Structures are given as C-alpha cells and as structure tokens.
Amino acid sequence: MSNKLKIGLIGLGTVGQGVVKVLDKYDDIEIICCAVNNLKKKRDVAIKNLTQDAMEIASNPEVDVVVEVAGGVKMLDVLMEAIKNKKHIVTANKELLARHGAALFDLARKNQVSILYEAAVAGGIPIIMPIKTTLSANEFTNVAGILNGTTNYILTKMEEENLSYLDCLEKAQKLGYAETDPTGDVEGYDAMYKIAILSNIVFGKRIDINRIYREGITKIDAIDIQIADELGYKIKLIASAKKINHENRDDVLDIRVHPTLVPKNKPIADIKNATNAVMLTGFPVDKVMFVGPGAGEFPTASSVVGDILTIKSEIHSSKNILPMTICHHDKYAYQVDIEKTINCYYLRIDADNEPGVIGKIGSACGEFGINLSYIIQRNKNSQDRATVIVITEECYEQDMNKMITKLEKDNKIKVVNKIRVM
Ligand SMILES: NC(=O)c1ccc[n+]([C@@H]2O[C@H](COP(=O)([O-])OP(=O)(O)OC[C@H]3O[C@@H](n4cnc5c(N)ncnc54)[C@H](OP(=O)(O)O)[C@@H]3O)[C@@H](O)[C@H]2O)c1
C-alpha cells in the first residue's frame, strides 16, 4: 500500500460533491474511482473514472477505503462485497446501518476492517466518535434529540409565522430543506434510523427498528403550536431512548420518535430551524448537549472527511484501526412497547358546545386513574363547537388510549390530537 490513501467513492450528490471539494486540499488522499447513477449528469466537481456499477468500486483492488454517500438499503450488497475485499468503510447511510448494521458490523469484525459513520447521525455534529472515545467512561441512562432538520424547520416556521403544516412544508420544499416526497422526514423515519444508531452505541445493544415507536408531525396543527406556546411549551419532534425498569428488569429500553411538548425552559426548546441537537445523560458526566448543523453539503462532508482522516492516520501504524470503533455487540436490547410506557399528555378535544362536557372528560379520566393537571375550555368557534385542552399527569399509554376510546363513544366528543409532554 502506498502512502497515498486511495478512495473509492459511491455517490456524487449533495454529500459526495462536498466530500470531493473538501478533500481537494489533501495531496495524500486520492479519489481513484466513483460510482453514480447517471453518467451524463452535470456536476460541480470533475472526477475521473466514473462508473455506473458500484460493485466495481467494492472490488477494485487499488481502493483502500470505500466512501458510500449514495444512500438506501440497495447499498447493502455493495458494502458487504467491499468488506469481504478488506476495505474500510465510511458511510453516511443511516437507513442501511439502522436496518442492516448487525450483518455489516459482524462481517467487518470478521474481516478486521472498520466502518465509520459519523455523518449518519446529526450530519455535521460530532456525536458517534465522542460517545465511543471521550465519553466512554459513562454509563448512559438517556439520549434524546432533535435529529431531523426538515421537521424542526417546519415546526419553527409554523410557530414563528403562525402558518399551517402544509404551507410550511411547501416553504421547506422550495428552500431545499424537504424532498419532493417528504415522507421519510415528516413521518419520522429519518429520526427513527438515527435514534436506532445512537441507542446501539449508547446502550451497547442491537436495536430492532420495527419495535421503535414512530409518529411524525403531519397531525400537528397551528392551533396546537399556539396553545402549547400559551401554556409554556414548544412542540418538537423528539427522538429518544432511555433505560427503564420494566417487568423486574432494569435494562429495558424505551425508544421512540414523536412530537413532544417541551417546556420552554429546557435548552432543547430553543433549537430552531434546521439545527439538530443531541442530549446525553449519564454517569459520571451528568448532562451534555451537542448542537449544530444536522445536514447540508459541507457540514456532512466535515464528518465524512473526518472519518476518512481518522482511517488515514491509523492505516499505516496499526493492523487494527481504532479498536474502540469495532462493534462488539451481539445481543439485542429488550425494547418496551409504547403501550406499556408512562407519559404526561396534552389532549385537544373538540366537542359540542353544551353544558357538562368538562364533566364527561373529567369522569372518563377518573375511571382510568388519570389525574389532570390542567383543563380549560377555549372560546367556542364559528361552528358553535368547543375546544377543550387537557394536560394530564403521568399515566400509562394503554390507560390513556382506553380513556380516549371510552370518551369518543359519545359521538359529540372527539380527541383531535394527543401529544406527549416532556
Ligand atoms: N444531504 C445531507 O445533508 C445528508 C446528511 C447526512 C446524511 N446524508 C446521507 O448521505 C447519503 C447521500 O445523501 P445525498 O443528500 O448526497 O443524496 P443525493 O444528493 O441524492 O446523492 C446520491 C448520489 O448517489 C448516487 N447514486 C444513487 N444510487 C446509486 C447507485 N445505485 N450506484 C451508484 N450511485 C448511486 C446518485 O447518482 P446521480 O447523481 O447520478 O443521480 C447521487 O450522486 C444518504 O445516505 C443520506 O441519508 C445526507
């Protein structure tokens, strides 16, 4: 192996082009080949040896490190092939890692190569490597964050400009913050992949993404944001994972992604627009928070190139690159079902404007042992309907759902929105 690190790049879109631009100043790192979908597409950067066949990159004997910034689970076979061919991997592909990380990391361990993926969670924020290195003395109990810039941008605009969800989505699409098909972001899939990856390294267990509770922001209305604001909260899409005691076990993980009412005095309530934040709680460090750009050409390239440089600094000095980056987990976490978790809730209830509504809500809650910490009826609207806002004390999700079913048996009452409160 020469002293020049030879890169095989897969993907030359937003992140790939950023990587090429940032690597330009390094004489000792060379991109020797690159795979794309469309060979004829115009690009900001010139690259030699373009191919449409990503497998060519994975099997090229000259390549030391495969940098995969194409995205999607379709890259699984390609990266498996690269690992079998003893290539180190740098990837930004959260979906692939969240869905198939176990197979990839097992194969990488067998072949003594590293997979680095700083860009896969929170783009430009350094979070994976700090957890694995400088914070490794900690036993963590909680990780939570705003891990999706698109949804945070939409919620910020809804709050600041008092606009509807759809108006803000359109704004985000015009500015390039949201894709034409925004499902991955607005339905919480992107944040779910990221919290799965974070939970894996924070708690040292493999995570089944099918058991992560996921709810997006599409049901949030401008009125919810306005009422939350009046009550001292912001609404954020929070991805979180915490260790809980459940059924005589103390190692159960509660992992979820959903809109959350966050008290305004919590630092995460101040995270605006496309910015991301990750909070960790553990011993001995207590609480730490990382804030920064969660996406974009250069912030993401910062993390990808940082991983490439890490490999570059080790590759000639050691057979095993950064042993702490090799994944040694082989057990799956015990993940709790959302129905079995305890939360406080905000309810927005639509009802006929007639006497006794508040009484009916109070007695339904009482029947399921749910204490109320706040209840108010707002002014009736033009259709002579009443809006009742409730905030509950802690109760089981399953009791809350049973209570809602019971309440809605009265066809004059509808729980329009249920949002968990931090
Ligand atoms: N964008 C961000 O800010 C950001 C932040 C963090 C992580 N990521 C992750 O980084 C990855 C790339 O994101 P991106 O925004 O750069 O995507 P993008 O702009 O859509 O670029 C994807 C690139 O991959 C190429 N490609 C797609 N399928 C391919 C295949 N089968 N073989 C070879 N090349 C293929 C495309 O080729 P053509 O150009 O020819 O179509 C394109 O150059 C994704 O995993 C994403 O989740 C992105």
PDB file of C-alpha atoms and ligand atoms in Angstrom, residues 9-17 34-43 51-55 57 68-72 74-75 78 91-96 118-124 179 190 193-194 294-301 304, ligand 1:
ATOM      1  CA  LEU A   9     -16.447   6.996  -3.798  1.00  0.00           C
ATOM      2  CA  ILE A  10     -20.037   5.822  -4.259  1.00  0.00           C
ATOM      3  CA  GLY A  11     -22.426   8.743  -4.805  1.00  0.00           C
ATOM      4  CA  LEU A  12     -21.723  12.221  -6.108  1.00  0.00           C
ATOM      5  CA  GLY A  13     -24.812  14.115  -4.988  1.00  0.00           C
ATOM      6  CA  THR A  14     -25.051  16.740  -2.227  1.00  0.00           C
ATOM      7  CA  VAL A  15     -22.730  14.958   0.205  1.00  0.00           C
ATOM      8  CA  GLY A  16     -20.464  13.314  -2.393  1.00  0.00           C
ATOM      9  CA  GLN A  17     -19.663  16.624  -4.092  1.00  0.00           C
ATOM     10  CA  CYS A  34     -16.506   6.979  -8.319  1.00  0.00           C
ATOM     11  CA  ALA A  35     -19.924   5.402  -8.911  1.00  0.00           C
ATOM     12  CA  VAL A  36     -23.027   7.405  -9.825  1.00  0.00           C
ATOM     13  CA  ASN A  37     -26.452   6.667 -11.244  1.00  0.00           C
ATOM     14  CA  ASN A  38     -26.352   8.935 -14.244  1.00  0.00           C
ATOM     15  CA  LEU A  39     -23.015   9.354 -16.045  1.00  0.00           C
ATOM     16  CA  LYS A  40     -24.303  12.309 -18.064  1.00  0.00           C
ATOM     17  CA  LYS A  41     -25.461  14.481 -15.144  1.00  0.00           C
ATOM     18  CA  LYS A  42     -23.741  17.897 -14.844  1.00  0.00           C
ATOM     19  CA  ARG A  43     -21.816  18.250 -11.545  1.00  0.00           C
ATOM     20  CA  THR A  51     -18.841   4.194 -13.400  1.00  0.00           C
ATOM     21  CA  GLN A  52     -22.471   3.222 -13.008  1.00  0.00           C
ATOM     22  CA  ASP A  53     -21.526  -0.026 -11.325  1.00  0.00           C
ATOM     23  CA  ALA A  54     -20.925   0.450  -7.582  1.00  0.00           C
ATOM     24  CA  MET A  55     -19.723  -3.173  -7.350  1.00  0.00           C
ATOM     25  CA  ILE A  57     -15.670   0.176  -6.590  1.00  0.00           C
ATOM     26  CA  GLU A  68     -20.547   5.394   0.455  1.00  0.00           C
ATOM     27  CA  VAL A  69     -22.705   8.501   0.141  1.00  0.00           C
ATOM     28  CA  ALA A  70     -25.341   7.165  -2.250  1.00  0.00           C
ATOM     29  CA  GLY A  71     -27.929   6.162   0.357  1.00  0.00           C
ATOM     30  CA  GLY A  72     -30.590   3.455   0.674  1.00  0.00           C
ATOM     31  CA  LYS A  74     -29.682  -1.046  -2.035  1.00  0.00           C
ATOM     32  CA  MET A  75     -26.089  -0.394  -0.924  1.00  0.00           C
ATOM     33  CA  VAL A  78     -22.049  -3.389  -2.331  1.00  0.00           C
ATOM     34  CA  THR A  91     -20.765   5.833   5.183  1.00  0.00           C
ATOM     35  CA  ALA A  92     -23.472   8.439   5.812  1.00  0.00           C
ATOM     36  CA  ASN A  93     -26.221   5.882   5.192  1.00  0.00           C
ATOM     37  CA  LYS A  94     -28.409   5.859   8.350  1.00  0.00           C
ATOM     38  CA  GLU A  95     -31.148   3.701   6.853  1.00  0.00           C
ATOM     39  CA  LEU A  96     -28.710   0.975   5.847  1.00  0.00           C
ATOM     40  CA  GLU A 118     -20.127   9.985  11.903  1.00  0.00           C
ATOM     41  CA  ALA A 119     -22.257  11.632   9.168  1.00  0.00           C
ATOM     42  CA  ALA A 120     -25.120   9.161   9.566  1.00  0.00           C
ATOM     43  CA  VAL A 121     -26.410  10.831  12.751  1.00  0.00           C
ATOM     44  CA  ALA A 122     -26.887  14.589  13.021  1.00  0.00           C
ATOM     45  CA  GLY A 123     -24.793  15.396   9.918  1.00  0.00           C
ATOM     46  CA  GLY A 124     -22.060  17.814  10.963  1.00  0.00           C
ATOM     47  CA  GLU A 179     -37.667  16.491  -0.564  1.00  0.00           C
ATOM     48  CA  ASP A 190     -35.194   9.516   9.314  1.00  0.00           C
ATOM     49  CA  TYR A 193     -32.945   5.423  11.930  1.00  0.00           C
ATOM     50  CA  LYS A 194     -30.755   7.914  13.781  1.00  0.00           C
ATOM     51  CA  GLY A 294     -27.648  18.265  11.020  1.00  0.00           C
ATOM     52  CA  ALA A 295     -27.328  18.220   7.244  1.00  0.00           C
ATOM     53  CA  GLY A 296     -26.033  20.085   4.192  1.00  0.00           C
ATOM     54  CA  GLU A 297     -23.181  19.661   1.743  1.00  0.00           C
ATOM     55  CA  PHE A 298     -20.305  20.953   3.862  1.00  0.00           C
ATOM     56  CA  PRO A 299     -21.401  20.056   7.425  1.00  0.00           C
ATOM     57  CA  THR A 300     -21.986  16.458   6.305  1.00  0.00           C
ATOM     58  CA  ALA A 301     -18.719  16.425   4.338  1.00  0.00           C
ATOM     59  CA  VAL A 304     -17.287  12.113   6.260  1.00  0.00           C
TER      60      VAL A 304
HETATM   61  N1  LIG B   1     -27.831  15.547   2.294  1.00  0.00           N
HETATM   62  C1  LIG B   1     -27.460  15.636   3.545  1.00  0.00           C
HETATM   63  O1  LIG B   1     -27.362  16.725   4.107  1.00  0.00           O
HETATM   64  C2  LIG B   1     -27.160  14.378   4.344  1.00  0.00           C
HETATM   65  C3  LIG B   1     -26.829  14.493   5.717  1.00  0.00           C
HETATM   66  C4  LIG B   1     -26.490  13.341   6.425  1.00  0.00           C
HETATM   67  C5  LIG B   1     -26.506  12.116   5.773  1.00  0.00           C
HETATM   68  N2  LIG B   1     -26.866  12.041   4.462  1.00  0.00           N
HETATM   69  C6  LIG B   1     -26.873  10.729   3.825  1.00  0.00           C
HETATM   70  O2  LIG B   1     -25.887  10.731   2.808  1.00  0.00           O
HETATM   71  C7  LIG B   1     -26.292   9.917   1.724  1.00  0.00           C
HETATM   72  C8  LIG B   1     -26.294  10.745   0.438  1.00  0.00           C
HETATM   73  O3  LIG B   1     -27.178  11.818   0.570  1.00  0.00           O
HETATM   74  P1  LIG B   1     -27.245  12.984  -0.547  1.00  0.00           P
HETATM   75  O4  LIG B   1     -28.116  14.033   0.024  1.00  0.00           O
HETATM   76  O5  LIG B   1     -25.881  13.351  -1.015  1.00  0.00           O
HETATM   77  O6  LIG B   1     -28.044  12.228  -1.704  1.00  0.00           O
HETATM   78  P2  LIG B   1     -28.187  12.675  -3.228  1.00  0.00           P
HETATM   79  O7  LIG B   1     -27.912  14.123  -3.389  1.00  0.00           O
HETATM   80  O8  LIG B   1     -29.468  12.124  -3.702  1.00  0.00           O
HETATM   81  O9  LIG B   1     -26.987  11.878  -3.949  1.00  0.00           O
HETATM   82  C9  LIG B   1     -26.972  10.494  -4.082  1.00  0.00           C
HETATM   83  C10 LIG B   1     -25.855  10.125  -5.043  1.00  0.00           C
HETATM   84  O10 LIG B   1     -25.765   8.713  -5.124  1.00  0.00           O
HETATM   85  C11 LIG B   1     -25.775   8.325  -6.494  1.00  0.00           C
HETATM   86  N3  LIG B   1     -26.390   7.009  -6.583  1.00  0.00           N
HETATM   87  C12 LIG B   1     -27.671   6.676  -6.216  1.00  0.00           C
HETATM   88  N4  LIG B   1     -27.858   5.360  -6.415  1.00  0.00           N
HETATM   89  C13 LIG B   1     -26.700   4.866  -6.890  1.00  0.00           C
HETATM   90  C14 LIG B   1     -26.271   3.561  -7.302  1.00  0.00           C
HETATM   91  N5  LIG B   1     -27.090   2.507  -7.263  1.00  0.00           N
HETATM   92  N6  LIG B   1     -24.995   3.421  -7.727  1.00  0.00           N
HETATM   93  C15 LIG B   1     -24.176   4.466  -7.785  1.00  0.00           C
HETATM   94  N7  LIG B   1     -24.516   5.724  -7.422  1.00  0.00           N
HETATM   95  C16 LIG B   1     -25.761   5.906  -6.993  1.00  0.00           C
HETATM   96  C17 LIG B   1     -26.532   9.407  -7.228  1.00  0.00           C
HETATM   97  O11 LIG B   1     -26.130   9.423  -8.592  1.00  0.00           O
HETATM   98  P3  LIG B   1     -26.658  10.569  -9.618  1.00  0.00           P
HETATM   99  O12 LIG B   1     -26.058  11.854  -9.138  1.00  0.00           O
HETATM  100  O13 LIG B   1     -26.096  10.153 -10.919  1.00  0.00           O
HETATM  101  O14 LIG B   1     -28.142  10.544  -9.547  1.00  0.00           O
HETATM  102  C18 LIG B   1     -26.075  10.641  -6.451  1.00  0.00           C
HETATM  103  O15 LIG B   1     -24.844  11.114  -6.971  1.00  0.00           O
HETATM  104  C19 LIG B   1     -27.649   9.333   2.128  1.00  0.00           C
HETATM  105  O16 LIG B   1     -27.455   8.093   2.774  1.00  0.00           O
HETATM  106  C20 LIG B   1     -28.162  10.357   3.128  1.00  0.00           C
HETATM  107  O17 LIG B   1     -29.094   9.798   4.042  1.00  0.00           O
HETATM  108  C21 LIG B   1     -27.185  13.140   3.733  1.00  0.00           C
END
